[in-house]
PDB file of C-alpha atoms in Angstrom:
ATOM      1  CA  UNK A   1      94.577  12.343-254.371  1.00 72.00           C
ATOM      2  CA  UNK A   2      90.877  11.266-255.446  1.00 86.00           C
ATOM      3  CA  UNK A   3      88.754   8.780-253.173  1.00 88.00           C
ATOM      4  CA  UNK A   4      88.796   6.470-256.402  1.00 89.00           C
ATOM      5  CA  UNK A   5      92.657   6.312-255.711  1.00 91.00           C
ATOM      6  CA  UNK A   6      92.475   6.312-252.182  1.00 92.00           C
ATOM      7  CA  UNK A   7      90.331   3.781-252.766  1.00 93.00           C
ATOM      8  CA  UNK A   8      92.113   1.599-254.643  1.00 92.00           C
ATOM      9  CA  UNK A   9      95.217   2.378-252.182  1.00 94.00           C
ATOM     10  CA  UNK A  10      93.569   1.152-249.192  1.00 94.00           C
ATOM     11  CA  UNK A  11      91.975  -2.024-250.989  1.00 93.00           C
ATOM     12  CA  UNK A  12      95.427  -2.587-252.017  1.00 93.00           C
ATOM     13  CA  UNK A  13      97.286  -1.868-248.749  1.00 93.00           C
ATOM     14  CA  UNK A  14      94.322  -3.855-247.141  1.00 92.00           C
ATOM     15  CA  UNK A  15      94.917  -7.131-249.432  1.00 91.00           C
ATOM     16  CA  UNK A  16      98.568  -6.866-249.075  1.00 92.00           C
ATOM     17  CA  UNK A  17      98.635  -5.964-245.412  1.00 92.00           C
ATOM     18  CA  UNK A  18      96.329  -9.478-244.822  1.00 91.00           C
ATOM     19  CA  UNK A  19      98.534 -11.622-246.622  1.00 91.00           C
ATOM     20  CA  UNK A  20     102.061 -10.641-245.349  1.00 92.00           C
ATOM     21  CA  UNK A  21     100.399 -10.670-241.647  1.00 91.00           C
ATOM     22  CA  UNK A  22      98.946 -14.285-242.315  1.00 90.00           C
ATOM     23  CA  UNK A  23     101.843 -15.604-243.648  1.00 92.00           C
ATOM     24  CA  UNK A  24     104.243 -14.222-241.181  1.00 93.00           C
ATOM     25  CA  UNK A  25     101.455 -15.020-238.209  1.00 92.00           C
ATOM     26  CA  UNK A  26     101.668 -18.596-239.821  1.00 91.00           C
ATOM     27  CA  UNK A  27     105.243 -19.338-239.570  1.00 93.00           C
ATOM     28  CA  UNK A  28     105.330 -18.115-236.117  1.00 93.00           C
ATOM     29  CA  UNK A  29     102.798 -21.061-235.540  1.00 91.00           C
ATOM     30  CA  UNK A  30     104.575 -23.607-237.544  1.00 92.00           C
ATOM     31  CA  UNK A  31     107.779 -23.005-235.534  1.00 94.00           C
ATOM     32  CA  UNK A  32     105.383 -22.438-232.742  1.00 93.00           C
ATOM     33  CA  UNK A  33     103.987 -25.966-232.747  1.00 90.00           C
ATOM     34  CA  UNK A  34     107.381 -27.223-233.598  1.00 92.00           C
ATOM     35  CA  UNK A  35     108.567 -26.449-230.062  1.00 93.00           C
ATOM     36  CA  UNK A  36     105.712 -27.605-228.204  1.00 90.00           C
ATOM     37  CA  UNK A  37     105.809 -30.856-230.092  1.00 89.00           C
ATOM     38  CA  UNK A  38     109.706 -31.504-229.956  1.00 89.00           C
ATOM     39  CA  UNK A  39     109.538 -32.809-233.476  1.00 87.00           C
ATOM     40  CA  UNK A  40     109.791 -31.369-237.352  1.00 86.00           C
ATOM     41  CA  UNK A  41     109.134 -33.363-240.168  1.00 81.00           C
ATOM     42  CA  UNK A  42     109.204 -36.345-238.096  1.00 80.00           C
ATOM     43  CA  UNK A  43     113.203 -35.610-236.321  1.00 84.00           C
ATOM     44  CA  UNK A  44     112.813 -35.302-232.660  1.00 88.00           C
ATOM     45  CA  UNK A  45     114.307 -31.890-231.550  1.00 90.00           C
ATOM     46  CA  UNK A  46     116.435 -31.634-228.421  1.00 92.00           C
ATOM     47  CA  UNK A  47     115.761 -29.188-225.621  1.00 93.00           C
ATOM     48  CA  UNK A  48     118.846 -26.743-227.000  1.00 93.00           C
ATOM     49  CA  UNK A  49     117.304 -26.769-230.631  1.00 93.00           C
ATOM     50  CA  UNK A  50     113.984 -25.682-229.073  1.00 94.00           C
ATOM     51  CA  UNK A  51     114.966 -22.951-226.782  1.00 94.00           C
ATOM     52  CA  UNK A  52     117.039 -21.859-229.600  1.00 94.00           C
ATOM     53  CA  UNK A  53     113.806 -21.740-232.599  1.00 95.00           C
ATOM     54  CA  UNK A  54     112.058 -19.799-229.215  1.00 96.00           C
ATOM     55  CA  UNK A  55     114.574 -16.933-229.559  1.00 95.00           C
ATOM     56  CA  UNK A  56     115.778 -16.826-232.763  1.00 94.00           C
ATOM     57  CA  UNK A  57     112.744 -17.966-234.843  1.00 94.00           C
ATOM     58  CA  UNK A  58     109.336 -18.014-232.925  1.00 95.00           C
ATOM     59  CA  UNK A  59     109.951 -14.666-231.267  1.00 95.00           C
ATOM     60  CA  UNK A  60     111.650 -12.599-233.987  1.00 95.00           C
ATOM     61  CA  UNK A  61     108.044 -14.043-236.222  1.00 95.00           C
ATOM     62  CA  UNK A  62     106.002 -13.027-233.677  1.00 94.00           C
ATOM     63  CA  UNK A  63     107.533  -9.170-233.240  1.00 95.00           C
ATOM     64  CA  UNK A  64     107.634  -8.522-237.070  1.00 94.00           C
ATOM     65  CA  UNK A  65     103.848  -9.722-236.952  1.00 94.00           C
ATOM     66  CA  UNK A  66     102.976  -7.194-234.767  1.00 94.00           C
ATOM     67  CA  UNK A  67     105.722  -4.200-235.941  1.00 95.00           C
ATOM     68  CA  UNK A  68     104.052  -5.223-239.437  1.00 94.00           C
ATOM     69  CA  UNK A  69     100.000  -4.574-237.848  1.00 95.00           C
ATOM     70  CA  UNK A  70     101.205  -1.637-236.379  1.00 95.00           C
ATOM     71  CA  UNK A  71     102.678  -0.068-239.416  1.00 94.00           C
ATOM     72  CA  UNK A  72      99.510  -0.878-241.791  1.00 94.00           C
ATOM     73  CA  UNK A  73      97.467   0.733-238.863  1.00 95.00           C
ATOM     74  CA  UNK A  74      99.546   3.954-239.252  1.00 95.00           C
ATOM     75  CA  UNK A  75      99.677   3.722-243.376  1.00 94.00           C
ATOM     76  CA  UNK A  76      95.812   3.470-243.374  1.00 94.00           C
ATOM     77  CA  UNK A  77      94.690   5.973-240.891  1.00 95.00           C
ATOM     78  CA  UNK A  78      97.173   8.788-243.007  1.00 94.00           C
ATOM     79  CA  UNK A  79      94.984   7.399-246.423  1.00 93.00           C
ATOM     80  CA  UNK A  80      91.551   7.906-244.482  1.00 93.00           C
ATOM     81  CA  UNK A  81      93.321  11.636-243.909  1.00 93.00           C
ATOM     82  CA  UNK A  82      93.734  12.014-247.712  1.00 92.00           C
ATOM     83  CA  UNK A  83      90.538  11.524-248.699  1.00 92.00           C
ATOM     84  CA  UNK A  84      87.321  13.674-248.875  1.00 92.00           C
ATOM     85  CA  UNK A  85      84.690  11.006-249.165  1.00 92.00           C
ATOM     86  CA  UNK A  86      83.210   9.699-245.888  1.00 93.00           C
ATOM     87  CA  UNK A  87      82.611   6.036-247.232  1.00 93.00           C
ATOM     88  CA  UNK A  88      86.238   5.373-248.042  1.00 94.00           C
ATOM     89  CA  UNK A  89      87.516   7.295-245.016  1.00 94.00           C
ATOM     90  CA  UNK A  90      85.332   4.528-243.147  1.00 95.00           C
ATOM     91  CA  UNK A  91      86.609   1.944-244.994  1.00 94.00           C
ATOM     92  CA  UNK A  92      90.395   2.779-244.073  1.00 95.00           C
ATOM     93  CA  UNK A  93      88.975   3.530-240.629  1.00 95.00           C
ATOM     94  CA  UNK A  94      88.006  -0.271-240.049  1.00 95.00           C
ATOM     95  CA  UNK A  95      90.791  -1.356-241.815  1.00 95.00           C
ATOM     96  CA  UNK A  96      93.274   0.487-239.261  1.00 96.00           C
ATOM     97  CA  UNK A  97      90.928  -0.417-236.372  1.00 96.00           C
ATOM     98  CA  UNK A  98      91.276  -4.112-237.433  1.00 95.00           C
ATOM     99  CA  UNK A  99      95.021  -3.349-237.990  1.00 95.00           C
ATOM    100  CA  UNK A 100      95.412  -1.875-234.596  1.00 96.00           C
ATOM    101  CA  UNK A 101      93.716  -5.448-233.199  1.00 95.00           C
ATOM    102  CA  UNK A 102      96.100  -7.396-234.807  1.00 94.00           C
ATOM    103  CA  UNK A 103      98.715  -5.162-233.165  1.00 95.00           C
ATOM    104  CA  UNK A 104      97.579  -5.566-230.041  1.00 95.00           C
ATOM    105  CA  UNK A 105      97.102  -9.348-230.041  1.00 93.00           C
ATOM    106  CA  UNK A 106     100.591  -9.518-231.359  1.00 92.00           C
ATOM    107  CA  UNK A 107     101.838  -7.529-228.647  1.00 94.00           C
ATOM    108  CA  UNK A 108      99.956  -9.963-226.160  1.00 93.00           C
ATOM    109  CA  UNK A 109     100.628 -12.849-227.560  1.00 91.00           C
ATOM    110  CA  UNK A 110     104.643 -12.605-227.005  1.00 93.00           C
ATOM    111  CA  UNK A 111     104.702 -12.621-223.150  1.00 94.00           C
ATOM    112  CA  UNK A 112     101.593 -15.604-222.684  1.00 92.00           C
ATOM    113  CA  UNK A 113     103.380 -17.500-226.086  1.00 92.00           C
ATOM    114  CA  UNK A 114     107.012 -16.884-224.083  1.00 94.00           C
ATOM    115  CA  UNK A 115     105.611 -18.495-220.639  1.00 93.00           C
ATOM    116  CA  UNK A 116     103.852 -21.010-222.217  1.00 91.00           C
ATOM    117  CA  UNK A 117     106.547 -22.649-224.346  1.00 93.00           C
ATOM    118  CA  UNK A 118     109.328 -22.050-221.657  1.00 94.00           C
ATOM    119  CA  UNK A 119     106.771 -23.866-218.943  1.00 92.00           C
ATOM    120  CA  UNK A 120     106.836 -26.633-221.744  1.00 90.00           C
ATOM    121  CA  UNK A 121     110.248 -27.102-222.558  1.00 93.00           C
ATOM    122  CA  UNK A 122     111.282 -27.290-218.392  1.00 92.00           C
ATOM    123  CA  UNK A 123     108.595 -30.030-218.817  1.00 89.00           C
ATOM    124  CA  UNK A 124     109.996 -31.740-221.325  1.00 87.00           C
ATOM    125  CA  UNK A 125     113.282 -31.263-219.970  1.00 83.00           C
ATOM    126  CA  UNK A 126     113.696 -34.122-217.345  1.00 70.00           C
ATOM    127  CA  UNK A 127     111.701 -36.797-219.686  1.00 62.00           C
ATOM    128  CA  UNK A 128     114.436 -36.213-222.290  1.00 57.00           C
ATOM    129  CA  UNK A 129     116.976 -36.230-219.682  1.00 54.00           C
ATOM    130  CA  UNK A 130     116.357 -39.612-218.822  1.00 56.00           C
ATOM    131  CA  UNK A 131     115.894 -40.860-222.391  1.00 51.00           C
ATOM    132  CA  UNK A 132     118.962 -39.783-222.887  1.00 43.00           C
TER     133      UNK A 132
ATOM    134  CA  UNK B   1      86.961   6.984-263.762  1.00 70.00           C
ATOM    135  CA  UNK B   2      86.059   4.716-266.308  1.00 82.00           C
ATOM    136  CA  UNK B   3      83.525   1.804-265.643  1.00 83.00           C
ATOM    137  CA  UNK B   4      86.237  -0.567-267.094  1.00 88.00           C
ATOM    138  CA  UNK B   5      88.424   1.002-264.544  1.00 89.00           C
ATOM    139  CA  UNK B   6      86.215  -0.055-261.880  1.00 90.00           C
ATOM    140  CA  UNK B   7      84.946  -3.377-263.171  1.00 92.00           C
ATOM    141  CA  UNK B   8      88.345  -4.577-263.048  1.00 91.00           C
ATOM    142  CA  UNK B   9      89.186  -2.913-259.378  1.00 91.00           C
ATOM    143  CA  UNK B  10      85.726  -5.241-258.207  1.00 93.00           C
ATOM    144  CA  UNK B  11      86.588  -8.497-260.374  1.00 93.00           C
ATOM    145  CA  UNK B  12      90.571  -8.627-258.872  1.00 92.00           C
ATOM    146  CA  UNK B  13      89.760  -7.366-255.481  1.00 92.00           C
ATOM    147  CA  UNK B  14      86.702 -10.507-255.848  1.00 92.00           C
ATOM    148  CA  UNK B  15      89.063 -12.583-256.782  1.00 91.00           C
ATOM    149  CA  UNK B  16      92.306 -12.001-254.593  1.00 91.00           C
ATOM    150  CA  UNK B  17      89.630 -11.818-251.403  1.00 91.00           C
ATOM    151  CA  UNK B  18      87.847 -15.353-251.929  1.00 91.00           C
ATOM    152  CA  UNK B  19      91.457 -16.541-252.635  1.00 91.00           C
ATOM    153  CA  UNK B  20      92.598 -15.032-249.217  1.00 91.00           C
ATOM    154  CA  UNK B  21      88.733 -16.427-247.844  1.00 92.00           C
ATOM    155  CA  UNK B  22      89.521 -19.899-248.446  1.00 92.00           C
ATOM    156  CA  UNK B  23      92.878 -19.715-247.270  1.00 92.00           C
ATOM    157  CA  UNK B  24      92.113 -18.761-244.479  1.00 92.00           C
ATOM    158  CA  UNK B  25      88.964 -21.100-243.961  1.00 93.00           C
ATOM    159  CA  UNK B  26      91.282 -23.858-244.965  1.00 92.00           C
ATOM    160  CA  UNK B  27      93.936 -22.825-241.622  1.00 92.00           C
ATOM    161  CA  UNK B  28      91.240 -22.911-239.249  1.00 93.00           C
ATOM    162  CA  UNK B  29      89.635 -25.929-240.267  1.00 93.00           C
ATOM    163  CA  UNK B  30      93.277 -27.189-240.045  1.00 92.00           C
ATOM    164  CA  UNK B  31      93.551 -26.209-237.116  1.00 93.00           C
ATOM    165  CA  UNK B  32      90.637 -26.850-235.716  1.00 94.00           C
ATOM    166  CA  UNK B  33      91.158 -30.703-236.505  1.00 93.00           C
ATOM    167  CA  UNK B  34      94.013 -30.144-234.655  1.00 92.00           C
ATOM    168  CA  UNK B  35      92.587 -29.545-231.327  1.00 93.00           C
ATOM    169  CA  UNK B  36      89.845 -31.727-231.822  1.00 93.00           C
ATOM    170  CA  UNK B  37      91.807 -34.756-232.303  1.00 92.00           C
ATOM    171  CA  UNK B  38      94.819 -33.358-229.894  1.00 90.00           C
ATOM    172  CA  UNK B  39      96.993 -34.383-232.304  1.00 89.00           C
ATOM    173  CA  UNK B  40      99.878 -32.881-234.186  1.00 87.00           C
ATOM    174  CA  UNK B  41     102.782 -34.239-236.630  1.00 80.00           C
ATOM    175  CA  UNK B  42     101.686 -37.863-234.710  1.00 83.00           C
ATOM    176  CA  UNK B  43     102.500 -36.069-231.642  1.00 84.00           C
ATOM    177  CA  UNK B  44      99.772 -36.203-229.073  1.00 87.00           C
ATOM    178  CA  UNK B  45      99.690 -32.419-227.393  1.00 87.00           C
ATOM    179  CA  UNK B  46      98.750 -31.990-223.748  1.00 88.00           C
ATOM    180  CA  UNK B  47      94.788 -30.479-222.616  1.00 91.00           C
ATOM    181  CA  UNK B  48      96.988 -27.252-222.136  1.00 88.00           C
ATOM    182  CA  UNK B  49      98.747 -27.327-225.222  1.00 88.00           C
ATOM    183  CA  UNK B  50      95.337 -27.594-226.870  1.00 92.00           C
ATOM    184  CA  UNK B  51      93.731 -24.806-225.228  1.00 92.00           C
ATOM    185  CA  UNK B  52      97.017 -22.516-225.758  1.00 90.00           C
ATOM    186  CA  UNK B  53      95.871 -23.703-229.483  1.00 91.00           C
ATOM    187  CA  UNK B  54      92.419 -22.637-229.237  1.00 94.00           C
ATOM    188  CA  UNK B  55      93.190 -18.909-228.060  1.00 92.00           C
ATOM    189  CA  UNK B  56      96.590 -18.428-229.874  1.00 90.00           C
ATOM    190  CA  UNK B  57      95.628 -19.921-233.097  1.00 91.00           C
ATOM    191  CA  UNK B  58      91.927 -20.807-233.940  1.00 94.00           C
ATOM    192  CA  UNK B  59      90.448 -17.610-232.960  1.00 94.00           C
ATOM    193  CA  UNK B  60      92.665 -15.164-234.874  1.00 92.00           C
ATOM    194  CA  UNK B  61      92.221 -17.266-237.792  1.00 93.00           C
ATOM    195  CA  UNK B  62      88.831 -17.267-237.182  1.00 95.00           C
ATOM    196  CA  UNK B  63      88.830 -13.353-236.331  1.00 94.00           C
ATOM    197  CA  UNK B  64      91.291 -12.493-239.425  1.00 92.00           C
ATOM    198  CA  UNK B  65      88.492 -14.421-241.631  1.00 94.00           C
ATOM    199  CA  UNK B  66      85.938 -12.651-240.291  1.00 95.00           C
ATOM    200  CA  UNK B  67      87.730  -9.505-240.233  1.00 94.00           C
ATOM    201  CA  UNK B  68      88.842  -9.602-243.600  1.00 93.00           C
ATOM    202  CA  UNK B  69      85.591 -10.528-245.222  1.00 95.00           C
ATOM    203  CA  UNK B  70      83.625  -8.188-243.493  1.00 95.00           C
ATOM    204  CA  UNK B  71      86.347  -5.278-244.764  1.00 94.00           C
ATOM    205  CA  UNK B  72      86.886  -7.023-248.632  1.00 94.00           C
ATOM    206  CA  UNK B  73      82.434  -6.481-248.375  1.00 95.00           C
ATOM    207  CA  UNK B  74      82.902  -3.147-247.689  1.00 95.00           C
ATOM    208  CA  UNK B  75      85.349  -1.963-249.874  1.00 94.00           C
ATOM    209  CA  UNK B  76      83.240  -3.902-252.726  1.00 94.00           C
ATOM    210  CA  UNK B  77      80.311  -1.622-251.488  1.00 93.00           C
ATOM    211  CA  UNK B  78      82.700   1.544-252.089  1.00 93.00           C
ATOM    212  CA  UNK B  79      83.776   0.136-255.870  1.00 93.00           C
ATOM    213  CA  UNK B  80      80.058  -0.554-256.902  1.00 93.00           C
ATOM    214  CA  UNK B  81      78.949   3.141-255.793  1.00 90.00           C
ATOM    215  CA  UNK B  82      81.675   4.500-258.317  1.00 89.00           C
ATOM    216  CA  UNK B  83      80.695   2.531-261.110  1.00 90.00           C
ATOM    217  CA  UNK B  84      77.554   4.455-263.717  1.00 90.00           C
ATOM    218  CA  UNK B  85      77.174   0.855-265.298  1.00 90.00           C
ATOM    219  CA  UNK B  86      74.211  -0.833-263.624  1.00 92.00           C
ATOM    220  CA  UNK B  87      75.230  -4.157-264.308  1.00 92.00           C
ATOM    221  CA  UNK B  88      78.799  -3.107-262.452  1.00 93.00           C
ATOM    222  CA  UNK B  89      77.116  -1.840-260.126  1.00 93.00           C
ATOM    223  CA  UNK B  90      75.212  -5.500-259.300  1.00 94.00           C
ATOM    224  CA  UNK B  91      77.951  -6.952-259.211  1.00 94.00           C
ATOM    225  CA  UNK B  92      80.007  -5.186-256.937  1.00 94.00           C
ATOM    226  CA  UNK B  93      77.016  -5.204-254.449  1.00 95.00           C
ATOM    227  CA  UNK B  94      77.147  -8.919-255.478  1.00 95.00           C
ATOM    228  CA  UNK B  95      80.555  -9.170-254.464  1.00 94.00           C
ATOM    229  CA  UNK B  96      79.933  -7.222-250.913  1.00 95.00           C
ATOM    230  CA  UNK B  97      77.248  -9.377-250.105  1.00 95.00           C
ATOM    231  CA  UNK B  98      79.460 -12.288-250.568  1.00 94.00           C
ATOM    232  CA  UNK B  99      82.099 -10.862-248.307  1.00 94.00           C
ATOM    233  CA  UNK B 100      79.253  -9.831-245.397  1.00 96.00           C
ATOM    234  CA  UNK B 101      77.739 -13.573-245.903  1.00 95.00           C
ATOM    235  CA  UNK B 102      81.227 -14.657-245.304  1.00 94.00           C
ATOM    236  CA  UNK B 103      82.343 -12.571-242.103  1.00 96.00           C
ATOM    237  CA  UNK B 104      78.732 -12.758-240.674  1.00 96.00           C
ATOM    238  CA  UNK B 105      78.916 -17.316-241.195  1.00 95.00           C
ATOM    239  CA  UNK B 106      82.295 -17.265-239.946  1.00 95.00           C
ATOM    240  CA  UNK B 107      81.111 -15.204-236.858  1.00 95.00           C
ATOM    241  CA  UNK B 108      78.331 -17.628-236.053  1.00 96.00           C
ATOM    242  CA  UNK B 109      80.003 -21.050-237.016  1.00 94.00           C
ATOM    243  CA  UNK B 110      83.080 -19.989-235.314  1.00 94.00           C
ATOM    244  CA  UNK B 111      80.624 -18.942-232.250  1.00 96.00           C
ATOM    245  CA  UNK B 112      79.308 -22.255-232.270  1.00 95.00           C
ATOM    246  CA  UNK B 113      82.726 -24.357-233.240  1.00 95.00           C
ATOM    247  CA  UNK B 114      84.383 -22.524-230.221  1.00 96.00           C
ATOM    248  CA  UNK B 115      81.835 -23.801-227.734  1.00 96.00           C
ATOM    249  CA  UNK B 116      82.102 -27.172-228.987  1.00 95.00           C
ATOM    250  CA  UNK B 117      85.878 -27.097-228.745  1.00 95.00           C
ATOM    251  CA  UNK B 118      86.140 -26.095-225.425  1.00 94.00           C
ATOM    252  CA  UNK B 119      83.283 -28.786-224.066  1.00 94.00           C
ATOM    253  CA  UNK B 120      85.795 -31.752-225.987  1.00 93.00           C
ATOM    254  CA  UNK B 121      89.413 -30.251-224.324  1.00 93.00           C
ATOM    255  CA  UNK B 122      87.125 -30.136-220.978  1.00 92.00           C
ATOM    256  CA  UNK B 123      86.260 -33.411-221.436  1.00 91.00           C
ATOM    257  CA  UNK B 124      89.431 -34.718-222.506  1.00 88.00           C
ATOM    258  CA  UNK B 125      90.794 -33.092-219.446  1.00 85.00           C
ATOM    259  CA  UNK B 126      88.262 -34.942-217.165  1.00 85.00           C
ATOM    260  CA  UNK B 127      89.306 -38.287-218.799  1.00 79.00           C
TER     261      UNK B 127
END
């Protein structure tokens, strides 16, 4: 492969790699915020609906965001093997370095995002008792 | 390569990165408001809730902004040394400068926005 197609490769994987990670990362925060809050689009969300969007939406988000880092990390560090010129190597480098970042905040983020919305929904959980 | 080849490699990768730029500016500003004001959907979130905000939310946004910019610069850099054409070649530094300017103001306003952020949750907390 040249480094003008390796190049264009890992500006391409890089672009692509940002968006899908920012969009997924983003839904994982909409949902995210949707449990804390106990409301979406103005309906107030029982206790069952948000333990349910923490299992079945929030954390499933949350995993393919980091799967996703990890396998853009692995993708650009076997382009920065393919190439011969040192300034693009670098390039795909950084971009698996950032990649591998991303990975690991995803990774950490699960547990402290888990403990934090279960600590709010037992919270929660009396006050909507006795509305109810 | 030709320099068409890599005038139009620098003018999409300019224009799909300042897309992705203000995005992303556009999120953490969002967000941002967010914690300031402790409010979201009319819901008023708790001091904790706000801080889980801060760490979960506004500073990746604020790292993938800077991260991003800092890498769409560089790559710009590695175009513009391809091209023969000196007028490409201008503008791809032109276009790496942009994303440096970007990563390295993001760095220092989200430096200072951070700080600020934290001294309002504190002092929401000691209200």
């Amino acid at each position: 492969m040249s480094d003008f197609t390796g190049l264009i490769a890992i500006s391409s994987l890089m672009l692509a790699g940002i968006a899908v990670t920012i969009y997924v990362g983003d839904k994982a925060n909409v949902v995210g915020t949707r449990i804390a809050t106990g409301t979406a689009e103005g309906t107030s969300l029982s206790i069952g609906v948000r333990r349910a969007m923490l299992y079945q939406m929030w954390l499933p988000y949350e995993a393919t965001y980091a799967v996703l880092a990890g396998v853009m990390m692995i993708t650009q560090l076997e382009l920065a093997g393919q190439v011969s010129s040192e300034g693009v190597k670098l390039l795909a480098q950084f971009c698996a370095f950032v990649a591998g970042v991303t990975t690991a905040f995803g990774l950490l983020l699960i547990p402290a995002g888990l403990l934090q919305y279960r600590a709010k929904l037992r919270r929660d959980q009396p006050r909507q008792g006795q509305a109810g | 390569m030709t320099n068409f080849t890599v005038l139009a490699a620098i003018a999409l990768l300019f224009v799909m990165g300042t897309s992705m730029f203000f995005y992303l500016s556009n999120k953490t500003n969002d967000v941002g408001y967010q914690i300031l004001t402790g409010v979201v959907n009319g819901v008023a979130m708790s001091v904790h809730q706000r801080m889980f905000m801060l760490y979960n939310y506004w500073v990746p946004y604020v790292g993938s902004v800077a991260a991003s910019s800092g890498l769409l610069g560089f790559a710009q850099l590695q175009f513009a040394g391809r091209a023969d054409d000196d007028g490409i070649r201008i503008l791809g530094y032109l276009a790496a400068l942009f994303g440096a300017a970007g990563a390295l103001g993001w760095l220092a306003l989200g430096a200072s926005a951070f700080v600020h952020y934290r001294s309002v949750i504190r002092q929401a907390e000691a209200d």
